[in-house]
Tab-separated table of C-alpha atoms in Angstrom:
chain	number	residue	atom	x	y	z
H	1	MET	CA	7.881	11.794	7.659
H	2	LYS	CA	9.223	11.111	4.183
H	3	PRO	CA	12.520	9.517	3.215
H	4	ALA	CA	15.377	11.746	2.090
H	5	ALA	CA	16.006	11.448	-1.611
H	6	PHE	CA	17.940	8.393	-2.845
H	7	ASP	CA	18.751	6.678	-6.096
H	8	TYR	CA	17.085	3.306	-6.617
H	9	LEU	CA	18.236	0.116	-8.288
H	10	ARG	CA	15.873	-2.798	-8.625
H	11	ALA	CA	18.307	-5.640	-9.179
H	12	GLU	CA	17.028	-8.383	-11.483
H	13	THR	CA	19.930	-10.727	-10.720
H	14	LEU	CA	22.242	-11.388	-7.754
H	15	ASP	CA	25.235	-10.368	-9.844
H	16	GLU	CA	23.647	-6.967	-10.557
H	17	ALA	CA	23.022	-6.458	-6.855
H	18	LEU	CA	26.548	-7.528	-5.857
H	19	GLU	CA	28.054	-5.309	-8.542
H	20	ALA	CA	26.097	-2.331	-7.130
H	21	MET	CA	27.199	-3.091	-3.558
H	22	SER	CA	30.804	-3.330	-4.735
H	23	GLU	CA	30.504	0.029	-6.453
H	24	PHE	CA	28.545	1.979	-3.803
H	25	GLY	CA	29.485	0.210	-0.533
H	26	ASP	CA	28.727	2.342	2.523
H	27	ASP	CA	26.562	4.700	0.466
H	28	ALA	CA	24.154	1.912	-0.374
H	29	LYS	CA	21.494	0.064	1.626
H	30	VAL	CA	20.051	-3.278	0.623
H	31	ILE	CA	16.269	-3.506	0.807
H	32	ALA	CA	14.438	-6.818	0.657
H	33	GLY	CA	11.162	-6.607	2.613
H	34	GLY	CA	12.037	-3.205	4.142
H	35	GLN	CA	9.895	-3.680	7.245
H	36	SER	CA	12.732	-2.441	9.463
H	37	LEU	CA	14.541	-0.267	6.938
H	38	MET	CA	11.553	1.658	5.603
H	39	PRO	CA	10.585	3.066	9.038
H	40	MET	CA	14.204	4.166	9.485
H	41	LEU	CA	14.175	5.814	6.038
H	42	ASN	CA	10.856	7.534	6.810
H	43	ILE	CA	12.197	8.878	10.085
H	44	ARG	CA	15.450	9.728	8.320
H	45	LEU	CA	17.562	7.795	10.777
H	46	VAL	CA	19.109	6.306	7.625
H	47	LYS	CA	19.876	8.373	4.537
H	48	PRO	CA	21.514	6.153	1.895
H	49	ALA	CA	22.643	7.587	-1.404
H	50	ILE	CA	21.229	4.538	-3.187
H	51	LEU	CA	18.746	1.748	-2.309
H	52	VAL	CA	19.531	-1.647	-3.858
H	53	ASP	CA	16.312	-3.611	-4.018
H	54	ILE	CA	16.842	-7.383	-4.058
H	55	SER	CA	13.195	-8.291	-3.562
H	56	ARG	CA	12.883	-9.555	-7.169
H	57	VAL	CA	16.133	-11.540	-7.193
H	58	VAL	CA	14.336	-14.846	-7.569
H	59	VAL	CA	17.349	-17.075	-6.966
H	60	LEU	CA	17.216	-15.938	-3.310
H	61	ASP	CA	13.604	-17.108	-2.935
H	62	TYR	CA	14.173	-20.697	-1.776
H	63	THR	CA	14.434	-22.937	1.258
H	64	LYS	CA	16.255	-26.252	1.383
H	65	THR	CA	17.247	-28.870	3.931
H	66	ASN	CA	20.775	-30.227	3.618
H	67	HIS	CA	23.014	-32.101	6.095
H	68	LYS	CA	20.865	-31.280	9.130
H	69	ARG	CA	20.710	-27.617	8.192
H	70	PHE	CA	17.651	-25.708	7.015
H	71	GLU	CA	18.754	-22.937	4.671
H	72	ILE	CA	16.540	-19.939	4.020
H	73	GLY	CA	17.253	-17.742	0.999
H	74	GLY	CA	17.792	-13.973	1.276
H	75	ILE	CA	14.321	-12.812	0.254
H	76	VAL	CA	12.136	-15.524	1.834
H	77	THR	CA	9.482	-13.753	3.916
H	78	GLN	CA	8.543	-14.540	7.469
H	79	GLY	CA	4.928	-14.927	6.323
H	80	HIS	CA	5.860	-17.533	3.712
H	81	LEU	CA	7.645	-19.631	6.366
H	82	ALA	CA	4.863	-19.123	8.902
H	83	LYS	CA	2.305	-20.518	6.448
H	84	SER	CA	4.433	-23.594	5.687
H	85	GLY	CA	3.178	-26.269	8.084
H	86	ALA	CA	6.367	-28.284	7.548
H	87	LEU	CA	8.578	-25.822	9.488
H	88	GLN	CA	7.255	-27.153	12.822
H	89	GLY	CA	8.951	-30.503	12.115
H	90	ILE	CA	12.168	-29.000	10.673
H	91	VAL	CA	13.065	-26.016	12.903
H	92	PRO	CA	10.427	-26.094	15.676
H	93	LEU	CA	11.942	-23.152	17.579
H	94	LEU	CA	11.669	-20.873	14.537
H	95	ALA	CA	8.081	-22.067	13.872
H	96	LYS	CA	7.198	-21.146	17.486
H	97	ALA	CA	8.864	-17.717	17.221
H	98	LEU	CA	7.439	-16.595	13.837
H	99	PRO	CA	3.919	-15.654	15.043
H	100	HIS	CA	5.507	-13.209	17.514
H	101	ILE	CA	7.250	-11.206	14.766
H	102	GLY	CA	5.335	-8.045	14.138
H	103	HIS	CA	1.910	-8.548	12.563
H	104	PHE	CA	0.777	-10.712	9.668
H	105	GLN	CA	0.805	-7.641	7.393
H	106	THR	CA	4.519	-6.959	8.165
H	107	ARG	CA	5.364	-10.670	8.015
H	108	ASN	CA	3.864	-10.712	4.504
H	109	ARG	CA	6.809	-8.549	3.440
H	110	GLY	CA	9.539	-8.820	6.107
H	111	THR	CA	12.300	-11.323	5.428
H	112	VAL	CA	14.267	-13.688	7.662
H	113	CYS	CA	17.658	-12.438	6.468
H	114	GLY	CA	16.537	-8.798	6.648
H	115	SER	CA	15.594	-9.276	10.280
H	116	LEU	CA	19.074	-10.752	10.940
H	117	CYS	CA	20.809	-7.851	9.226
H	118	HIS	CA	18.750	-5.247	11.076
H	119	SER	CA	19.832	-6.980	14.301
H	120	ASP	CA	17.425	-5.396	16.772
H	121	PRO	CA	18.258	-6.585	20.314
H	122	SER	CA	14.683	-7.746	20.940
H	123	SER	CA	14.196	-9.349	17.532
H	124	GLU	CA	12.993	-12.952	17.424
H	125	ILE	CA	14.879	-14.376	14.415
H	126	PRO	CA	18.366	-13.300	15.612
H	127	LEU	CA	17.489	-14.864	18.981
H	128	CYS	CA	16.535	-18.188	17.380
H	129	LEU	CA	19.686	-18.183	15.186
H	130	ALA	CA	21.913	-17.493	18.209
H	131	THR	CA	20.191	-20.095	20.420
H	132	LEU	CA	20.349	-22.851	17.791
H	133	GLY	CA	23.884	-21.946	16.688
H	134	GLY	CA	22.998	-21.099	13.094
H	135	THR	CA	24.966	-19.243	10.454
H	136	VAL	CA	24.569	-16.411	7.956
H	137	VAL	CA	25.942	-16.622	4.414
H	138	LEU	CA	27.413	-13.336	3.215
H	139	LYS	CA	28.290	-12.781	-0.413
H	140	SER	CA	30.194	-10.035	-2.142
H	141	LYS	CA	31.556	-9.738	-5.681
H	142	ARG	CA	34.862	-11.055	-4.437
H	143	ARG	CA	33.898	-13.935	-2.184
H	144	GLU	CA	31.351	-15.767	-0.104
H	145	ARG	CA	31.759	-16.501	3.607
H	146	THR	CA	29.719	-18.160	6.326
H	147	VAL	CA	29.584	-16.493	9.741
H	148	ASP	CA	28.374	-17.985	13.022
H	149	ALA	CA	25.454	-16.210	14.668
H	150	GLN	CA	27.532	-15.051	17.663
H	151	ASP	CA	30.144	-13.490	15.389
H	152	PHE	CA	27.525	-11.985	13.048
H	153	GLN	CA	25.693	-9.943	15.672
H	154	ILE	CA	28.306	-7.590	16.994
H	155	ASP	CA	26.219	-5.027	18.817
H	156	MET	CA	22.804	-3.330	18.851
H	157	LEU	CA	21.812	-2.817	15.159
H	158	THR	CA	25.350	-3.758	14.162
H	159	THR	CA	26.483	-6.862	12.280
H	160	ASP	CA	29.627	-8.223	10.686
H	161	CYS	CA	28.078	-7.675	7.217
H	162	ARG	CA	30.596	-5.561	5.271
H	163	PRO	CA	29.617	-2.646	3.020
H	164	ASP	CA	29.935	-4.671	-0.172
H	165	GLU	CA	28.234	-7.783	1.166
H	166	ILE	CA	24.648	-9.059	0.949
H	167	ALA	CA	23.200	-11.704	3.340
H	168	VAL	CA	22.129	-14.281	0.747
H	169	ALA	CA	21.023	-17.005	3.172
H	170	ALA	CA	20.597	-17.977	6.803
H	171	SER	CA	21.079	-21.537	7.967
H	172	PHE	CA	19.420	-23.055	10.999
H	173	PRO	CA	20.291	-26.507	12.495
H	174	THR	CA	17.311	-28.829	12.046
H	175	SER	CA	15.580	-30.352	15.029
H	176	ASP	CA	17.259	-33.211	16.899
H	177	ASP	CA	15.625	-36.333	18.281
H	178	ASN	CA	14.806	-36.203	21.981
H	179	THR	CA	15.162	-32.498	22.068
H	180	GLY	CA	12.543	-30.021	23.280
H	181	TYR	CA	12.127	-26.456	22.086
H	182	ALA	CA	10.165	-23.570	23.600
H	183	PHE	CA	9.755	-19.875	22.791
H	184	SER	CA	8.077	-17.126	24.755
H	185	GLU	CA	8.090	-13.388	24.913
H	186	LEU	CA	6.653	-10.475	26.850
H	187	ALA	CA	5.334	-7.496	24.921
H	188	ARG	CA	2.755	-4.775	25.662
H	189	ARG	CA	0.661	-5.686	22.644
H	190	HIS	CA	0.891	-8.843	20.515
H	191	GLY	CA	3.453	-8.121	17.795
H	192	ASP	CA	5.106	-5.164	19.522
H	193	PHE	CA	8.821	-5.125	20.198
H	194	ALA	CA	9.541	-7.736	22.880
H	195	ILE	CA	10.451	-6.347	26.310
H	196	VAL	CA	12.100	-9.735	26.858
H	197	ALA	CA	12.147	-12.722	24.472
H	198	LEU	CA	13.254	-16.189	25.511
H	199	ALA	CA	14.136	-19.340	23.595
H	200	ALA	CA	15.000	-22.668	25.269
H	201	VAL	CA	16.423	-25.926	23.980
H	202	ALA	CA	16.496	-29.062	26.210
H	203	THR	CA	18.544	-32.156	25.234
H	204	GLY	CA	19.276	-34.917	27.763
H	205	ASP	CA	20.248	-33.041	30.965
H	206	THR	CA	21.508	-30.043	29.026
H	207	ILE	CA	19.549	-26.822	28.912
H	208	ARG	CA	20.312	-23.902	26.584
H	209	LEU	CA	18.565	-20.570	27.122
H	210	GLY	CA	18.726	-17.595	24.731
H	211	VAL	CA	17.525	-14.181	25.878
H	212	GLY	CA	16.714	-11.211	23.689
H	213	GLY	CA	15.689	-7.671	24.602
H	214	VAL	CA	17.908	-7.338	27.669
H	215	ALA	CA	21.539	-7.123	26.470
H	216	ALA	CA	22.606	-5.443	23.209
H	217	THR	CA	22.583	-8.738	21.342
H	218	PRO	CA	20.810	-12.078	21.903
H	219	THR	CA	22.748	-13.893	24.632
H	220	VAL	CA	22.874	-17.657	25.061
H	221	ARG	CA	23.888	-19.756	28.024
H	222	GLU	CA	24.075	-23.529	28.485
H	223	TRP	CA	23.939	-25.615	31.618
H	224	SER	CA	24.209	-29.373	32.264
H	225	GLY	CA	22.922	-31.535	35.067
H	226	LEU	CA	21.385	-28.739	37.133
H	227	SER	CA	19.080	-29.502	40.054
H	228	PRO	CA	15.971	-27.281	40.325
H	229	ALA	CA	17.645	-25.239	43.073
H	230	ASP	CA	20.831	-24.861	40.984
H	231	LEU	CA	18.731	-23.734	38.032
H	232	GLU	CA	17.230	-20.912	40.034
H	233	ASP	CA	20.719	-19.696	41.016
H	234	ALA	CA	21.957	-20.082	37.466
H	235	LEU	CA	19.065	-18.055	36.078
H	236	ASN	CA	19.669	-15.355	38.645
H	237	GLU	CA	23.359	-15.168	37.766
H	238	PHE	CA	22.498	-15.072	34.047
H	239	ALA	CA	20.007	-12.247	34.606
H	240	TRP	CA	22.646	-10.148	36.399
H	241	ASP	CA	25.225	-10.882	33.704
H	242	LEU	CA	22.766	-9.702	31.022
H	243	GLY	CA	22.568	-6.326	32.715
H	244	GLY	CA	20.056	-4.466	30.557
H	245	SER	CA	19.017	-0.838	30.678
H	246	ASP	CA	15.976	1.207	31.593
H	247	ASP	CA	13.735	2.520	28.870
H	248	ILE	CA	10.157	3.766	28.427
H	249	HIS	CA	8.826	0.171	28.374
H	250	ALA	CA	10.548	-1.376	31.390
H	251	THR	CA	13.378	-0.952	33.860
H	252	ALA	CA	16.504	-3.121	33.747
H	253	ARG	CA	15.452	-4.588	37.068
H	254	TYR	CA	12.052	-5.606	35.678
H	255	ARG	CA	13.726	-7.218	32.647
H	256	ARG	CA	16.022	-9.240	34.916
H	257	GLU	CA	13.028	-10.440	36.930
H	258	ILE	CA	11.310	-11.547	33.707
H	259	VAL	CA	14.444	-13.519	32.775
H	260	ARG	CA	14.270	-15.320	36.139
H	261	ARG	CA	10.560	-16.050	36.031
H	262	MET	CA	9.813	-16.622	32.359
H	263	GLY	CA	13.226	-18.258	31.961
H	264	ALA	CA	12.214	-20.954	34.393
H	265	LYS	CA	8.856	-21.437	32.624
H	266	VAL	CA	10.292	-21.627	29.112
H	267	ILE	CA	12.977	-24.117	30.256
H	268	GLN	CA	10.254	-26.238	31.861
H	269	GLU	CA	8.252	-26.148	28.620
H	270	ALA	CA	11.260	-27.235	26.556
H	271	SER	CA	12.072	-30.008	29.061
H	272	ASP	CA	8.456	-31.279	28.925
H	273	ALA	CA	8.494	-31.214	25.126
H	274	ARG	CA	11.738	-33.283	25.182
H	275	ALA	CA	10.167	-35.953	27.362
H	276	GLN	CA	7.270	-36.521	24.924
Y	1	MET	CA	17.672	-2.420	-14.832
Y	2	PRO	CA	19.339	1.030	-14.801
Y	3	VAL	CA	19.732	3.026	-11.587
Y	4	LEU	CA	16.766	5.385	-11.126
Y	5	SER	CA	18.132	8.784	-10.268
Y	6	LYS	CA	16.780	10.586	-7.204
Y	7	ASP	CA	16.557	13.852	-9.107
Y	8	LYS	CA	14.211	12.532	-11.758
Y	9	ARG	CA	10.763	11.092	-11.981
Y	10	HIS	CA	10.404	7.581	-13.291
Y	11	ALA	CA	7.563	5.748	-14.928
Y	12	VAL	CA	5.657	3.304	-12.777
Y	13	GLN	CA	2.631	1.289	-13.809
Y	14	PHE	CA	0.569	-1.259	-11.974
Y	15	THR	CA	-2.979	-2.534	-11.608
Y	16	LEU	CA	-5.150	-0.744	-9.047
Y	17	ASN	CA	-8.406	-2.464	-8.179
Y	18	GLY	CA	-8.333	-4.229	-11.544
Y	19	GLU	CA	-7.574	-1.135	-13.650
Y	20	ALA	CA	-4.233	-0.171	-15.184
Y	21	VAL	CA	-2.773	2.991	-13.617
Y	22	ASP	CA	0.537	4.776	-14.144
Y	23	GLY	CA	2.484	7.826	-13.116
Y	24	PHE	CA	5.921	9.379	-12.811
Y	25	VAL	CA	7.518	9.251	-9.384
Y	26	GLU	CA	10.703	10.012	-7.510
Y	27	PRO	CA	12.283	6.824	-6.103
Y	28	ARG	CA	11.602	7.947	-2.509
Y	29	LEU	CA	7.844	8.400	-2.993
Y	30	LEU	CA	5.812	6.147	-0.698
Y	31	LEU	CA	3.046	4.030	-2.234
Y	32	ALA	CA	0.571	5.571	0.225
Y	33	ASP	CA	1.376	9.059	-1.041
Y	34	PHE	CA	1.298	7.965	-4.686
Y	35	LEU	CA	-2.172	6.518	-4.212
Y	36	ARG	CA	-3.490	9.606	-2.438
Y	37	HIS	CA	-1.703	12.529	-4.074
Y	38	HIS	CA	-1.003	11.277	-7.593
Y	39	LEU	CA	-4.015	9.014	-8.236
Y	40	GLY	CA	-6.521	10.734	-5.920
Y	41	ALA	CA	-7.328	7.388	-4.286
Y	42	THR	CA	-7.733	8.880	-0.831
Y	43	GLY	CA	-9.511	5.868	0.652
Y	44	THR	CA	-6.122	4.627	1.891
Y	45	HIS	CA	-5.349	6.654	5.024
Y	46	VAL	CA	-1.952	7.631	6.388
Y	47	GLY	CA	-1.451	7.546	10.134
Y	48	CYS	CA	1.914	6.888	11.719
Y	49	GLU	CA	4.004	6.510	8.549
Y	50	HIS	CA	6.251	3.902	10.124
Y	51	GLY	CA	4.240	0.703	9.986
Y	52	ILE	CA	2.713	0.665	13.472
Y	53	CYS	CA	-0.882	1.871	13.081
Y	54	GLY	CA	-2.000	-0.109	10.031
Y	55	ALA	CA	-4.257	2.679	8.604
Y	56	CYS	CA	-2.483	2.562	5.241
Y	57	THR	CA	-2.755	-1.235	4.789
Y	58	VAL	CA	-3.468	-2.219	1.163
Y	59	ARG	CA	-3.237	-5.548	-0.625
Y	60	ILE	CA	-0.294	-6.097	-2.953
Y	61	ASP	CA	-0.682	-9.237	-5.072
Y	62	GLY	CA	-3.358	-10.262	-2.589
Y	63	LYS	CA	-1.287	-9.857	0.556
Y	64	ALA	CA	-2.068	-7.159	3.103
Y	65	GLN	CA	0.936	-4.853	3.447
Y	66	ARG	CA	1.765	-1.354	4.664
Y	67	ALA	CA	1.586	1.247	1.905
Y	68	CYS	CA	3.761	3.529	4.054
Y	69	LEU	CA	6.549	0.922	4.126
Y	70	THR	CA	6.408	0.375	0.363
Y	71	LEU	CA	7.856	2.629	-2.362
Y	72	ALA	CA	5.715	3.416	-5.362
Y	73	VAL	CA	8.540	2.158	-7.634
Y	74	GLN	CA	8.385	-1.191	-5.863
Y	75	VAL	CA	4.884	-2.013	-7.047
Y	76	ASP	CA	5.725	-1.549	-10.712
Y	77	GLY	CA	4.022	-4.430	-12.540
Y	78	ARG	CA	2.160	-5.594	-9.409
Y	79	SER	CA	-1.510	-5.683	-8.538
Y	80	VAL	CA	-2.679	-3.367	-5.751
Y	81	ASP	CA	-6.103	-3.471	-4.109
Y	82	THR	CA	-7.448	-0.721	-1.875
Y	83	VAL	CA	-10.696	-0.045	-0.060
Y	84	GLU	CA	-12.088	1.686	-3.159
Y	85	GLY	CA	-12.271	-1.713	-4.873
Y	86	MET	CA	-14.413	-3.405	-2.215
Y	87	ALA	CA	-17.941	-2.259	-2.999
Y	88	ALA	CA	-19.706	-3.326	-6.184
Y	89	PRO	CA	-19.829	-0.833	-9.075
Y	90	ASP	CA	-23.437	0.020	-8.120
Y	91	GLY	CA	-22.270	0.957	-4.651
Y	92	ALA	CA	-23.493	-2.191	-2.899
Y	93	LEU	CA	-21.215	-2.839	0.062
Y	94	SER	CA	-19.121	-5.993	0.300
Y	95	PRO	CA	-20.225	-8.465	3.030
Y	96	LEU	CA	-17.378	-7.277	5.281
Y	97	GLN	CA	-18.264	-3.599	4.751
Y	98	GLN	CA	-21.946	-4.317	5.353
Y	99	ALA	CA	-21.121	-6.125	8.607
Y	100	PHE	CA	-19.009	-3.136	9.744
Y	101	HIS	CA	-22.032	-0.903	9.017
Y	102	GLU	CA	-24.471	-3.142	10.849
Y	103	ASN	CA	-22.232	-3.714	13.890
Y	104	PHE	CA	-21.228	-0.061	14.348
Y	105	ALA	CA	-17.635	-1.206	13.820
Y	106	LEU	CA	-16.406	2.279	13.015
Y	107	GLN	CA	-16.815	5.700	14.519
Y	108	CYS	CA	-14.423	8.260	13.018
Y	109	GLY	CA	-13.513	5.781	10.249
Y	110	PHE	CA	-9.863	6.713	9.988
Y	111	CYS	CA	-8.582	3.183	10.708
Y	112	THR	CA	-11.387	1.427	8.805
Y	113	PRO	CA	-9.805	1.116	5.319
Y	114	GLY	CA	-6.706	-0.534	6.738
Y	115	ILE	CA	-8.756	-2.874	8.917
Y	116	LEU	CA	-11.006	-3.860	5.996
Y	117	MET	CA	-7.985	-4.696	3.800
Y	118	SER	CA	-6.385	-6.663	6.604
Y	119	MET	CA	-9.531	-8.598	7.507
Y	120	GLU	CA	-10.310	-9.368	3.897
Y	121	GLU	CA	-7.034	-11.351	3.579
Y	122	PHE	CA	-7.463	-12.808	7.063
Y	123	LEU	CA	-10.891	-14.220	6.259
Y	124	GLU	CA	-9.596	-15.735	3.003
Y	125	THR	CA	-6.838	-17.579	4.853
Y	126	ASN	CA	-8.953	-18.387	7.932
Y	127	PRO	CA	-12.622	-18.747	7.008
Y	128	ASP	CA	-13.671	-20.030	10.449
Y	129	PRO	CA	-11.716	-17.997	13.008
Y	130	SER	CA	-12.202	-17.945	16.767
Y	131	ASP	CA	-12.746	-14.731	18.664
Y	132	ALA	CA	-9.129	-14.933	19.904
Y	133	GLU	CA	-7.777	-15.409	16.362
Y	134	VAL	CA	-9.679	-12.365	15.134
Y	135	ARG	CA	-8.318	-10.303	18.031
Y	136	GLU	CA	-4.766	-11.463	17.300
Y	137	ALA	CA	-5.174	-10.684	13.604
Y	138	LEU	CA	-6.458	-7.221	14.511
Y	139	SER	CA	-3.328	-6.492	16.597
Y	140	GLY	CA	-1.671	-4.951	13.556
Y	141	ASN	CA	-4.316	-2.212	13.260
Y	142	ILE	CA	-4.944	0.511	15.821
Y	143	CYS	CA	-8.479	1.849	16.386
Y	144	ARG	CA	-8.890	4.587	18.976
Y	145	CYS	CA	-12.686	4.845	18.880
Y	146	THR	CA	-14.444	1.525	19.066
Y	147	GLY	CA	-12.587	-0.551	21.659
Y	148	TYR	CA	-12.528	-3.289	18.979
Y	149	ALA	CA	-15.517	-5.288	20.340
Y	150	GLU	CA	-17.762	-4.189	17.439
Y	151	ILE	CA	-14.992	-4.845	14.907
Y	152	VAL	CA	-14.487	-8.381	16.209
Y	153	ALA	CA	-18.292	-8.909	16.041
Y	154	ALA	CA	-18.380	-7.644	12.438
Y	155	VAL	CA	-15.516	-9.928	11.340
Y	156	LEU	CA	-17.059	-12.993	13.026
Y	157	GLN	CA	-20.438	-12.206	11.466
Y	158	THR	CA	-18.863	-11.909	8.017
Y	159	ALA	CA	-16.986	-15.178	8.487
Y	160	LYS	CA	-20.226	-16.977	9.366
Y	161	GLN	CA	-22.116	-15.378	6.497
Y	162	LEU	CA	-19.423	-16.281	3.931
Y	163	ARG	CA	-19.282	-19.874	5.218
Y	164	GLU	CA	-23.019	-20.190	4.806
Y	165	ALA	CA	-23.225	-18.468	1.403
Y	166	PRO	CA	-19.699	-18.428	-0.054
Y	167	THR	CA	-20.874	-17.295	-3.513
Y	168	GLN	CA	-21.965	-13.968	-1.975
Y	169	GLY	CA	-18.348	-13.210	-1.067
Y	170	SER	CA	-16.517	-10.113	-2.186
Y	171	GLU	CA	-13.699	-12.112	-3.739
């Protein structure tokens, strides 16, 4: 398994990378950490004419907090964030999800924005972005635009990122007072692709639950003022709406059952965290 | 930087286990293959070639990463460490290697280089790990012989040894 031949550009500046994307468009693939793209190149699922490497574009290596948003630059690795103790107080849901992403060796290289652009249905970072209502900043030579998570992830492995655009940042709402966050997932081996991943946010009597790994994209639902019995019905209805499909790891029916059972647990955990 | 053409070979140079190395590579050449086929550094093993098994794990600028998910052109100017750099020049094993030897933490040895490189970084970042933390850190490396118990024992023994006599460490 070796990649098909491609040209390679290691961009030193963002302008150089954007210029290349404007010139090559659909024929080009952006590589930052490459932890999703490199396997696809090796298996030859993807055969770009040119690879545009942005991993040394240092202006994209930043994080900042601004107006209740935590912005993560395009080449910030998952491992860098996971090692920063401060994240737990800024975006607790993301801090809880990071250890579930692959293994520490892949987190050392894999980026937050790369994970969003790859848009695997069971991926943790897209699930967190969707559940918290974050945004992705897309830049091309012509313009820059900010896209909501739900509009960014269109389908399985498909995003709104246009051929000449690069995801230069992702922005997560920072944690609110009196709000509880919880994250949980089921996988065969720690770090494997999640069979089902769940993220919950509890504020007042409002519960928001995001589910990954069942539908083609992370799916979020919000309820207010539910009694425990209502919650059970609501989870059941949500599970059926998600649908899901059978694969080698689990049947759709099993996935729906996990949504019902682990959904209730993760909501409870978020509610308990809110109370503290 | 100019576009590197797929039809040509391009100069790449980096530091391998403290020594300068260079070569000429196609853009698509994987770091794992460059190490093995161009430099003859066959200590790094290649298993699944898509990041799952961890056999090809090397350290790039100190961080454990998959050499099968890295292009040779991407490490230009970087520092790469492989299993060949662990033992002392006289052949004396590093504390981690010695513990693997004593605990029978390898059988066929195919996964061992990747596990050693992973655990070396792990012990630097977590000098006093619990059994559970070692097992979680090992989840990124597949071993089909040992059942992992001996590997966990070797890593815990090394951690204890390095805490008690840190100057004896490999790094």
